[in-house]
Amino acid sequence: MGATAILTTTSDISLDNICKQIHDSLDRPNVLVQVLTSLSQLECREIREGYKRTYQDDLVRICTSTEPEVSFLSGLMLNPPERDADFARGALQGNESVDYKALIEIFTGRKSSHVMLMLEAYRFKCRRHLDMDIAAIEPSHPYQKMLMALSASHKAHNAEISQHIAKCDARRLYQTGEGRPGAIDEAVVLEILSKRSIPQIKLTLVTYNHIYGHSYTAFLKSRELGDFEDALRVVATCIYSPSKYYAQTLHRCLKGMTAHDRRDLIRIMVSRAEVDMDGIARIFKKKYGKELRNVICESVEEGNYRVFLAALASKASTC
């Protein structure tokens, strides 16, 4: 039976039957990929739980150990905070340098309630506190400073958004950056990042554009500044225009296809597939003239990994 026949909807075919089909196909990774990418992530998590009850084994463990060829499927079956905890652990414990951008994506692109659950999941998995692990890495590094500030913002901020605060903060950013010569005043930026919620910071960036006629990120990009300003531009882009950030990152990864690029592709495609993939795909097509799914098929060698990425890209309405 083909993968399409295996899965129509969970209401048409019982969860137990889907679990049995998966169990009978463990030696066929292509079937696992086709079946699980046909489901929503909520359905994938339901399948994982059903499989545990029936076969006393964990599909996440199977995919990451028994079937390492399809280890990327594990992200579909983890709840989002648990998945981000794994991404954070991988970002800090990679074979290369710390993957700061992966951590920035988590702290700028998730709700505070999600971040709190992610921190709990990280503590459970690693027996350590993520904040302490971040604090221990290169204390003078610009990304480390911003991550500490963003982490603080998720723990103590006013949930209400204020236009007055946005105007004041926009003027402060201008006066301590574009409005004066030299480097940006780091203390002002870090104070804003640590004391404001992500929605409040986004409103500040929108207000900056309205008051001064161009975006804060455009200012940061137009001048040759230091490492702190380069890192700030990434953070500001993630907050102000996340779909643009992800479209640009996906394009870069698809051009490179190194081991690091492959990890970035998995992280972004899994975490954004059911959030804003349609917006990412629209910007990708507008900026690069091709559908995201088509570029994946052109850039990634044939196999389960390509099928996986193409299926997630197809969740966008424009693909």
mmCIF file of C-alpha atoms in Angstrom:
data_model
loop_
_atom_site.group_PDB
_atom_site.id
_atom_site.type_symbol
_atom_site.label_atom_id
_atom_site.label_comp_id
_atom_site.label_asym_id
_atom_site.label_seq_id
_atom_site.Cartn_x
_atom_site.Cartn_y
_atom_site.Cartn_z
ATOM 1 C CA MET A 1 0.000 0.000 0.000
ATOM 2 C CA GLY A 2 1.439 3.434 -0.973
ATOM 3 C CA ALA A 3 1.860 6.297 1.432
ATOM 4 C CA THR A 4 -1.050 8.201 -0.079
ATOM 5 C CA ALA A 5 -3.327 5.262 0.543
ATOM 6 C CA ILE A 6 -1.992 4.848 4.058
ATOM 7 C CA LEU A 7 -3.074 8.302 5.063
ATOM 8 C CA THR A 8 -6.074 10.307 4.069
ATOM 9 C CA THR A 9 -7.170 11.829 7.378
ATOM 10 C CA THR A 10 -7.052 10.584 10.950
ATOM 11 C CA SER A 11 -10.844 10.430 10.945
ATOM 12 C CA ASP A 12 -10.941 8.174 7.867
ATOM 13 C CA ILE A 13 -8.317 5.786 9.193
ATOM 14 C CA SER A 14 -7.963 5.098 12.892
ATOM 15 C CA LEU A 15 -4.869 6.167 14.744
ATOM 16 C CA ASP A 16 -4.173 2.520 15.606
ATOM 17 C CA ASN A 17 -4.173 1.526 11.959
ATOM 18 C CA ILE A 18 -1.769 4.328 11.050
ATOM 19 C CA CYS A 19 0.542 3.254 13.888
ATOM 20 C CA LYS A 20 0.420 -0.335 12.594
ATOM 21 C CA GLN A 21 1.244 0.792 9.062
ATOM 22 C CA ILE A 22 4.209 2.760 10.412
ATOM 23 C CA HIS A 23 5.336 -0.180 12.558
ATOM 24 C CA ASP A 24 5.209 -2.482 9.552
ATOM 25 C CA SER A 25 7.232 0.043 7.515
ATOM 26 C CA LEU A 26 10.121 0.722 9.898
ATOM 27 C CA ASP A 27 12.531 -0.813 7.423
ATOM 28 C CA ARG A 28 11.298 1.557 4.704
ATOM 29 C CA PRO A 29 12.371 5.110 5.644
ATOM 30 C CA ASN A 30 10.721 6.557 2.531
ATOM 31 C CA VAL A 31 7.325 5.412 3.809
ATOM 32 C CA LEU A 32 7.944 6.992 7.211
ATOM 33 C CA VAL A 33 8.810 10.291 5.541
ATOM 34 C CA GLN A 34 5.803 10.285 3.228
ATOM 35 C CA VAL A 35 3.357 9.326 5.968
ATOM 36 C CA LEU A 36 4.526 11.712 8.678
ATOM 37 C CA THR A 37 4.915 14.704 6.362
ATOM 38 C CA SER A 38 1.337 14.129 5.197
ATOM 39 C CA LEU A 39 0.107 14.782 8.735
ATOM 40 C CA SER A 40 -0.154 17.991 10.685
ATOM 41 C CA GLN A 41 2.342 18.304 13.513
ATOM 42 C CA LEU A 42 -0.455 17.841 16.046
ATOM 43 C CA GLU A 43 -1.393 14.592 14.315
ATOM 44 C CA CYS A 44 2.263 13.521 14.335
ATOM 45 C CA ARG A 45 2.358 14.012 18.095
ATOM 46 C CA GLU A 46 -0.839 11.970 18.436
ATOM 47 C CA ILE A 47 0.723 9.209 16.353
ATOM 48 C CA ARG A 48 3.800 9.238 18.585
ATOM 49 C CA GLU A 49 1.671 8.808 21.713
ATOM 50 C CA GLY A 50 -0.480 6.118 20.093
ATOM 51 C CA TYR A 51 2.608 4.236 18.958
ATOM 52 C CA LYS A 52 4.011 4.337 22.515
ATOM 53 C CA ARG A 53 0.821 2.867 23.944
ATOM 54 C CA THR A 54 0.631 0.085 21.388
ATOM 55 C CA TYR A 55 4.266 -0.888 20.880
ATOM 56 C CA GLN A 56 5.956 0.418 24.061
ATOM 57 C CA ASP A 57 8.539 2.258 21.994
ATOM 58 C CA ASP A 58 9.107 5.858 21.017
ATOM 59 C CA LEU A 59 9.024 6.862 17.356
ATOM 60 C CA VAL A 60 11.348 9.777 18.139
ATOM 61 C CA ARG A 61 13.914 7.330 19.526
ATOM 62 C CA ILE A 62 13.431 5.035 16.542
ATOM 63 C CA CYS A 63 13.938 7.863 14.041
ATOM 64 C CA THR A 64 17.016 9.269 15.766
ATOM 65 C CA SER A 65 18.776 5.987 16.597
ATOM 66 C CA THR A 66 17.350 3.007 14.737
ATOM 67 C CA GLU A 67 16.736 4.996 11.565
ATOM 68 C CA PRO A 68 19.294 7.853 11.624
ATOM 69 C CA GLU A 69 18.626 8.415 7.919
ATOM 70 C CA VAL A 70 15.322 9.994 8.912
ATOM 71 C CA SER A 71 16.332 11.575 12.238
ATOM 72 C CA PHE A 72 14.930 14.877 10.949
ATOM 73 C CA LEU A 73 11.415 13.460 11.371
ATOM 74 C CA SER A 74 11.716 13.669 15.159
ATOM 75 C CA GLY A 75 10.985 17.395 15.059
ATOM 76 C CA LEU A 76 7.493 16.730 13.714
ATOM 77 C CA MET A 77 6.627 14.568 16.718
ATOM 78 C CA LEU A 78 7.939 16.767 19.522
ATOM 79 C CA ASN A 79 5.803 19.458 21.092
ATOM 80 C CA PRO A 80 7.139 22.903 20.059
ATOM 81 C CA PRO A 81 8.784 23.876 23.400
ATOM 82 C CA GLU A 82 10.476 20.459 23.640
ATOM 83 C CA ARG A 83 11.625 20.787 20.039
ATOM 84 C CA ASP A 84 13.073 24.253 20.686
ATOM 85 C CA ALA A 85 14.848 22.910 23.765
ATOM 86 C CA ASP A 86 16.554 20.371 21.488
ATOM 87 C CA PHE A 87 17.418 23.119 18.990
ATOM 88 C CA ALA A 88 18.869 25.241 21.807
ATOM 89 C CA ARG A 89 20.927 22.334 23.101
ATOM 90 C CA GLY A 90 22.235 21.647 19.609
ATOM 91 C CA ALA A 91 23.062 25.335 19.116
ATOM 92 C CA LEU A 92 25.172 25.372 22.280
ATOM 93 C CA GLN A 93 26.767 21.945 21.966
ATOM 94 C CA GLY A 94 27.552 21.779 18.264
ATOM 95 C CA ASN A 95 30.901 20.591 16.952
ATOM 96 C CA GLU A 96 31.591 24.067 15.594
ATOM 97 C CA SER A 97 31.060 27.450 17.249
ATOM 98 C CA VAL A 98 27.860 28.381 19.095
ATOM 99 C CA ASP A 99 24.950 28.811 16.701
ATOM 100 C CA TYR A 100 23.817 32.183 17.993
ATOM 101 C CA LYS A 101 21.298 32.758 15.214
ATOM 102 C CA ALA A 102 19.394 29.593 16.111
ATOM 103 C CA LEU A 103 19.066 30.902 19.685
ATOM 104 C CA ILE A 104 18.058 34.373 18.467
ATOM 105 C CA GLU A 105 15.279 32.790 16.370
ATOM 106 C CA ILE A 106 13.891 31.079 19.462
ATOM 107 C CA PHE A 107 13.994 34.121 21.726
ATOM 108 C CA THR A 108 12.598 36.559 19.154
ATOM 109 C CA GLY A 109 10.126 34.346 17.312
ATOM 110 C CA ARG A 110 8.215 32.674 20.150
ATOM 111 C CA LYS A 111 5.652 33.903 22.641
ATOM 112 C CA SER A 112 6.823 34.345 26.215
ATOM 113 C CA SER A 113 4.589 31.484 27.373
ATOM 114 C CA HIS A 114 6.311 29.233 24.837
ATOM 115 C CA VAL A 115 9.782 30.378 25.915
ATOM 116 C CA MET A 116 8.974 29.599 29.555
ATOM 117 C CA LEU A 117 7.917 26.060 28.598
ATOM 118 C CA MET A 118 11.030 25.708 26.450
ATOM 119 C CA LEU A 119 13.230 26.696 29.396
ATOM 120 C CA GLU A 120 11.517 24.040 31.524
ATOM 121 C CA ALA A 121 12.009 21.421 28.798
ATOM 122 C CA TYR A 122 15.694 22.366 28.483
ATOM 123 C CA ARG A 123 16.154 22.067 32.242
ATOM 124 C CA PHE A 124 14.489 18.626 32.211
ATOM 125 C CA LYS A 125 16.532 17.351 29.249
ATOM 126 C CA CYS A 126 19.917 18.838 30.139
ATOM 127 C CA ARG A 127 19.706 19.102 33.931
ATOM 128 C CA ARG A 128 20.920 22.669 33.523
ATOM 129 C CA HIS A 129 19.457 26.143 33.066
ATOM 130 C CA LEU A 130 19.617 27.548 29.549
ATOM 131 C CA ASP A 131 20.160 31.077 30.891
ATOM 132 C CA MET A 132 23.233 29.901 32.788
ATOM 133 C CA ASP A 133 24.564 28.065 29.743
ATOM 134 C CA ILE A 134 24.141 31.206 27.637
ATOM 135 C CA ALA A 135 25.747 33.341 30.335
ATOM 136 C CA ALA A 136 28.777 31.041 30.330
ATOM 137 C CA ILE A 137 29.588 31.479 26.646
ATOM 138 C CA GLU A 138 31.760 34.380 25.524
ATOM 139 C CA PRO A 139 30.390 37.023 27.947
ATOM 140 C CA SER A 140 31.631 39.873 25.763
ATOM 141 C CA HIS A 141 30.108 38.511 22.545
ATOM 142 C CA PRO A 142 27.387 40.814 21.112
ATOM 143 C CA TYR A 143 24.963 37.943 20.531
ATOM 144 C CA GLN A 144 25.470 36.688 24.059
ATOM 145 C CA LYS A 145 24.629 40.123 25.459
ATOM 146 C CA MET A 146 21.464 40.303 23.360
ATOM 147 C CA LEU A 147 20.380 36.776 24.244
ATOM 148 C CA MET A 148 20.696 37.555 27.944
ATOM 149 C CA ALA A 149 18.623 40.714 27.444
ATOM 150 C CA LEU A 150 15.959 38.911 25.378
ATOM 151 C CA SER A 151 15.738 36.131 27.941
ATOM 152 C CA ALA A 152 15.123 38.706 30.654
ATOM 153 C CA SER A 153 12.405 40.351 28.559
ATOM 154 C CA HIS A 154 10.410 37.112 28.429
ATOM 155 C CA LYS A 155 10.455 36.811 32.210
ATOM 156 C CA ALA A 156 9.496 40.335 33.244
ATOM 157 C CA HIS A 157 7.524 42.550 30.931
ATOM 158 C CA ASN A 158 4.159 44.211 30.650
ATOM 159 C CA ALA A 159 1.948 42.221 28.305
ATOM 160 C CA GLU A 160 0.152 45.376 27.157
ATOM 161 C CA ILE A 161 1.583 47.231 24.173
ATOM 162 C CA SER A 162 2.058 50.985 24.481
ATOM 163 C CA GLN A 163 2.302 53.373 21.537
ATOM 164 C CA HIS A 164 3.733 56.021 23.867
ATOM 165 C CA ILE A 165 6.565 53.713 24.958
ATOM 166 C CA ALA A 166 7.166 52.781 21.318
ATOM 167 C CA LYS A 167 7.613 56.440 20.349
ATOM 168 C CA CYS A 168 9.936 57.101 23.274
ATOM 169 C CA ASP A 169 12.034 54.020 22.548
ATOM 170 C CA ALA A 170 12.189 54.808 18.829
ATOM 171 C CA ARG A 171 13.549 58.276 19.609
ATOM 172 C CA ARG A 172 16.059 56.803 22.044
ATOM 173 C CA LEU A 173 17.267 54.371 19.394
ATOM 174 C CA TYR A 174 17.679 57.248 16.954
ATOM 175 C CA GLN A 175 19.416 59.566 19.398
ATOM 176 C CA THR A 176 21.889 56.895 20.526
ATOM 177 C CA GLY A 177 22.495 55.556 17.014
ATOM 178 C CA GLU A 178 21.699 57.264 13.770
ATOM 179 C CA GLY A 179 21.406 60.665 15.397
ATOM 180 C CA ARG A 180 25.016 60.786 16.524
ATOM 181 C CA PRO A 181 28.433 59.862 15.117
ATOM 182 C CA GLY A 182 30.235 56.707 16.105
ATOM 183 C CA ALA A 183 29.045 53.406 17.476
ATOM 184 C CA ILE A 184 25.610 52.752 18.903
ATOM 185 C CA ASP A 185 25.141 53.093 22.658
ATOM 186 C CA GLU A 186 24.970 49.420 23.613
ATOM 187 C CA ALA A 187 23.550 50.097 27.064
ATOM 188 C CA VAL A 188 20.425 51.754 25.642
ATOM 189 C CA VAL A 189 19.792 48.940 23.171
ATOM 190 C CA LEU A 190 20.261 46.212 25.779
ATOM 191 C CA GLU A 191 17.986 48.036 28.213
ATOM 192 C CA ILE A 192 15.197 48.170 25.628
ATOM 193 C CA LEU A 193 15.679 44.510 24.675
ATOM 194 C CA SER A 194 15.580 43.399 28.296
ATOM 195 C CA LYS A 195 12.627 45.483 29.493
ATOM 196 C CA ARG A 196 10.198 45.255 26.550
ATOM 197 C CA SER A 197 8.215 42.363 25.180
ATOM 198 C CA ILE A 198 8.865 41.210 21.616
ATOM 199 C CA PRO A 199 5.533 42.716 20.402
ATOM 200 C CA GLN A 200 6.479 46.000 22.084
ATOM 201 C CA ILE A 201 9.916 46.001 20.438
ATOM 202 C CA LYS A 202 8.295 45.299 17.078
ATOM 203 C CA LEU A 203 5.958 48.267 17.555
ATOM 204 C CA THR A 204 9.011 50.402 18.387
ATOM 205 C CA LEU A 205 10.661 49.350 15.111
ATOM 206 C CA VAL A 206 7.469 50.065 13.170
ATOM 207 C CA THR A 207 7.265 53.467 14.865
ATOM 208 C CA TYR A 208 10.913 54.181 14.025
ATOM 209 C CA ASN A 209 10.109 53.606 10.360
ATOM 210 C CA HIS A 210 7.080 55.906 10.580
ATOM 211 C CA ILE A 211 8.955 58.750 12.313
ATOM 212 C CA TYR A 212 12.217 58.688 10.358
ATOM 213 C CA GLY A 213 11.061 57.418 6.974
ATOM 214 C CA HIS A 214 13.182 54.280 6.877
ATOM 215 C CA SER A 215 13.614 51.140 8.931
ATOM 216 C CA TYR A 216 16.056 50.757 11.787
ATOM 217 C CA THR A 217 17.518 47.733 9.995
ATOM 218 C CA ALA A 218 18.156 49.866 6.895
ATOM 219 C CA PHE A 219 20.192 52.266 9.025
ATOM 220 C CA LEU A 220 22.166 49.380 10.517
ATOM 221 C CA LYS A 221 22.828 47.961 7.068
ATOM 222 C CA SER A 222 23.839 51.278 5.497
ATOM 223 C CA ARG A 223 26.766 52.012 7.788
ATOM 224 C CA GLU A 224 29.963 50.118 8.441
ATOM 225 C CA LEU A 225 29.658 49.621 12.159
ATOM 226 C CA GLY A 226 30.969 46.998 14.575
ATOM 227 C CA ASP A 227 30.089 43.455 15.580
ATOM 228 C CA PHE A 228 27.436 44.661 18.005
ATOM 229 C CA GLU A 229 25.591 46.527 15.239
ATOM 230 C CA ASP A 230 25.823 43.503 12.929
ATOM 231 C CA ALA A 231 24.278 41.303 15.596
ATOM 232 C CA LEU A 232 21.642 43.936 16.345
ATOM 233 C CA ARG A 233 20.661 44.013 12.673
ATOM 234 C CA VAL A 234 19.951 40.261 12.781
ATOM 235 C CA VAL A 235 17.916 40.615 15.968
ATOM 236 C CA ALA A 236 15.965 43.600 14.619
ATOM 237 C CA THR A 237 15.223 41.808 11.336
ATOM 238 C CA CYS A 238 13.984 38.717 13.186
ATOM 239 C CA ILE A 239 11.590 40.893 15.180
ATOM 240 C CA TYR A 240 10.562 43.446 12.534
ATOM 241 C CA SER A 241 10.292 41.174 9.494
ATOM 242 C CA PRO A 242 10.648 37.498 10.448
ATOM 243 C CA SER A 243 9.340 36.197 7.108
ATOM 244 C CA LYS A 244 12.019 38.206 5.287
ATOM 245 C CA TYR A 245 14.691 36.922 7.644
ATOM 246 C CA TYR A 246 13.645 33.293 7.147
ATOM 247 C CA ALA A 247 13.334 33.657 3.356
ATOM 248 C CA GLN A 248 16.869 35.063 3.163
ATOM 249 C CA THR A 249 18.254 32.388 5.474
ATOM 250 C CA LEU A 250 16.583 29.577 3.527
ATOM 251 C CA HIS A 251 18.005 30.943 0.272
ATOM 252 C CA ARG A 252 21.501 31.109 1.763
ATOM 253 C CA CYS A 253 21.226 27.565 3.108
ATOM 254 C CA LEU A 254 19.984 26.166 -0.192
ATOM 255 C CA LYS A 255 22.938 27.757 -1.981
ATOM 256 C CA GLY A 256 25.449 26.300 0.462
ATOM 257 C CA MET A 257 24.084 22.928 1.597
ATOM 258 C CA THR A 258 26.843 22.342 4.147
ATOM 259 C CA ALA A 259 26.105 20.231 7.235
ATOM 260 C CA HIS A 260 25.353 23.473 9.106
ATOM 261 C CA ASP A 261 23.024 24.596 6.317
ATOM 262 C CA ARG A 262 21.155 21.284 6.497
ATOM 263 C CA ARG A 263 20.574 21.763 10.229
ATOM 264 C CA ASP A 264 19.358 25.301 9.638
ATOM 265 C CA LEU A 265 16.945 24.108 6.947
ATOM 266 C CA ILE A 266 15.465 21.467 9.242
ATOM 267 C CA ARG A 267 15.091 23.907 12.136
ATOM 268 C CA ILE A 268 13.423 26.618 10.070
ATOM 269 C CA MET A 269 11.201 24.394 7.933
ATOM 270 C CA VAL A 270 9.909 22.392 10.904
ATOM 271 C CA SER A 271 9.385 25.333 13.255
ATOM 272 C CA ARG A 272 7.750 27.631 10.665
ATOM 273 C CA ALA A 273 5.834 25.101 8.527
ATOM 274 C CA GLU A 274 2.554 25.653 10.347
ATOM 275 C CA VAL A 275 3.239 29.191 11.554
ATOM 276 C CA ASP A 276 4.126 31.513 8.677
ATOM 277 C CA MET A 277 5.457 29.376 5.841
ATOM 278 C CA ASP A 278 3.005 30.975 3.423
ATOM 279 C CA GLY A 279 4.451 34.429 4.129
ATOM 280 C CA ILE A 280 7.998 33.122 3.913
ATOM 281 C CA ALA A 281 7.244 31.472 0.562
ATOM 282 C CA ARG A 282 5.671 34.667 -0.826
ATOM 283 C CA ILE A 283 8.700 36.757 0.100
ATOM 284 C CA PHE A 284 11.052 34.054 -1.191
ATOM 285 C CA LYS A 285 9.335 34.034 -4.600
ATOM 286 C CA LYS A 286 9.191 37.841 -4.783
ATOM 287 C CA LYS A 287 12.854 38.245 -3.851
ATOM 288 C CA TYR A 288 14.383 35.351 -5.783
ATOM 289 C CA GLY A 289 11.880 34.774 -8.599
ATOM 290 C CA LYS A 290 11.270 31.088 -7.845
ATOM 291 C CA GLU A 291 8.965 29.028 -5.678
ATOM 292 C CA LEU A 292 10.618 27.815 -2.486
ATOM 293 C CA ARG A 293 9.565 24.233 -3.167
ATOM 294 C CA ASN A 294 11.099 24.316 -6.648
ATOM 295 C CA VAL A 295 14.405 25.650 -5.338
ATOM 296 C CA ILE A 296 14.463 22.870 -2.754
ATOM 297 C CA CYS A 297 13.945 20.292 -5.496
ATOM 298 C CA GLU A 298 16.705 21.904 -7.591
ATOM 299 C CA SER A 299 19.224 22.303 -4.768
ATOM 300 C CA VAL A 300 18.793 19.186 -2.617
ATOM 301 C CA GLU A 301 19.855 15.793 -3.880
ATOM 302 C CA GLU A 302 17.120 13.253 -4.462
ATOM 303 C CA GLY A 303 16.106 11.280 -1.409
ATOM 304 C CA ASN A 304 14.107 11.352 1.814
ATOM 305 C CA TYR A 305 15.614 14.634 2.981
ATOM 306 C CA ARG A 306 14.414 16.414 -0.162
ATOM 307 C CA VAL A 307 10.961 14.821 0.076
ATOM 308 C CA PHE A 308 10.768 15.992 3.690
ATOM 309 C CA LEU A 309 11.708 19.618 2.939
ATOM 310 C CA ALA A 310 9.530 19.824 -0.177
ATOM 311 C CA ALA A 311 6.520 18.513 1.750
ATOM 312 C CA LEU A 312 6.946 21.164 4.447
ATOM 313 C CA ALA A 313 7.347 23.880 1.815
ATOM 314 C CA SER A 314 4.143 22.664 0.184
ATOM 315 C CA LYS A 315 2.236 23.581 3.339
ATOM 316 C CA ALA A 316 2.473 27.169 2.128
ATOM 317 C CA SER A 317 -0.623 28.160 0.181
ATOM 318 C CA THR A 318 1.466 29.755 -2.564
ATOM 319 C CA CYS A 319 3.473 26.601 -3.363
#
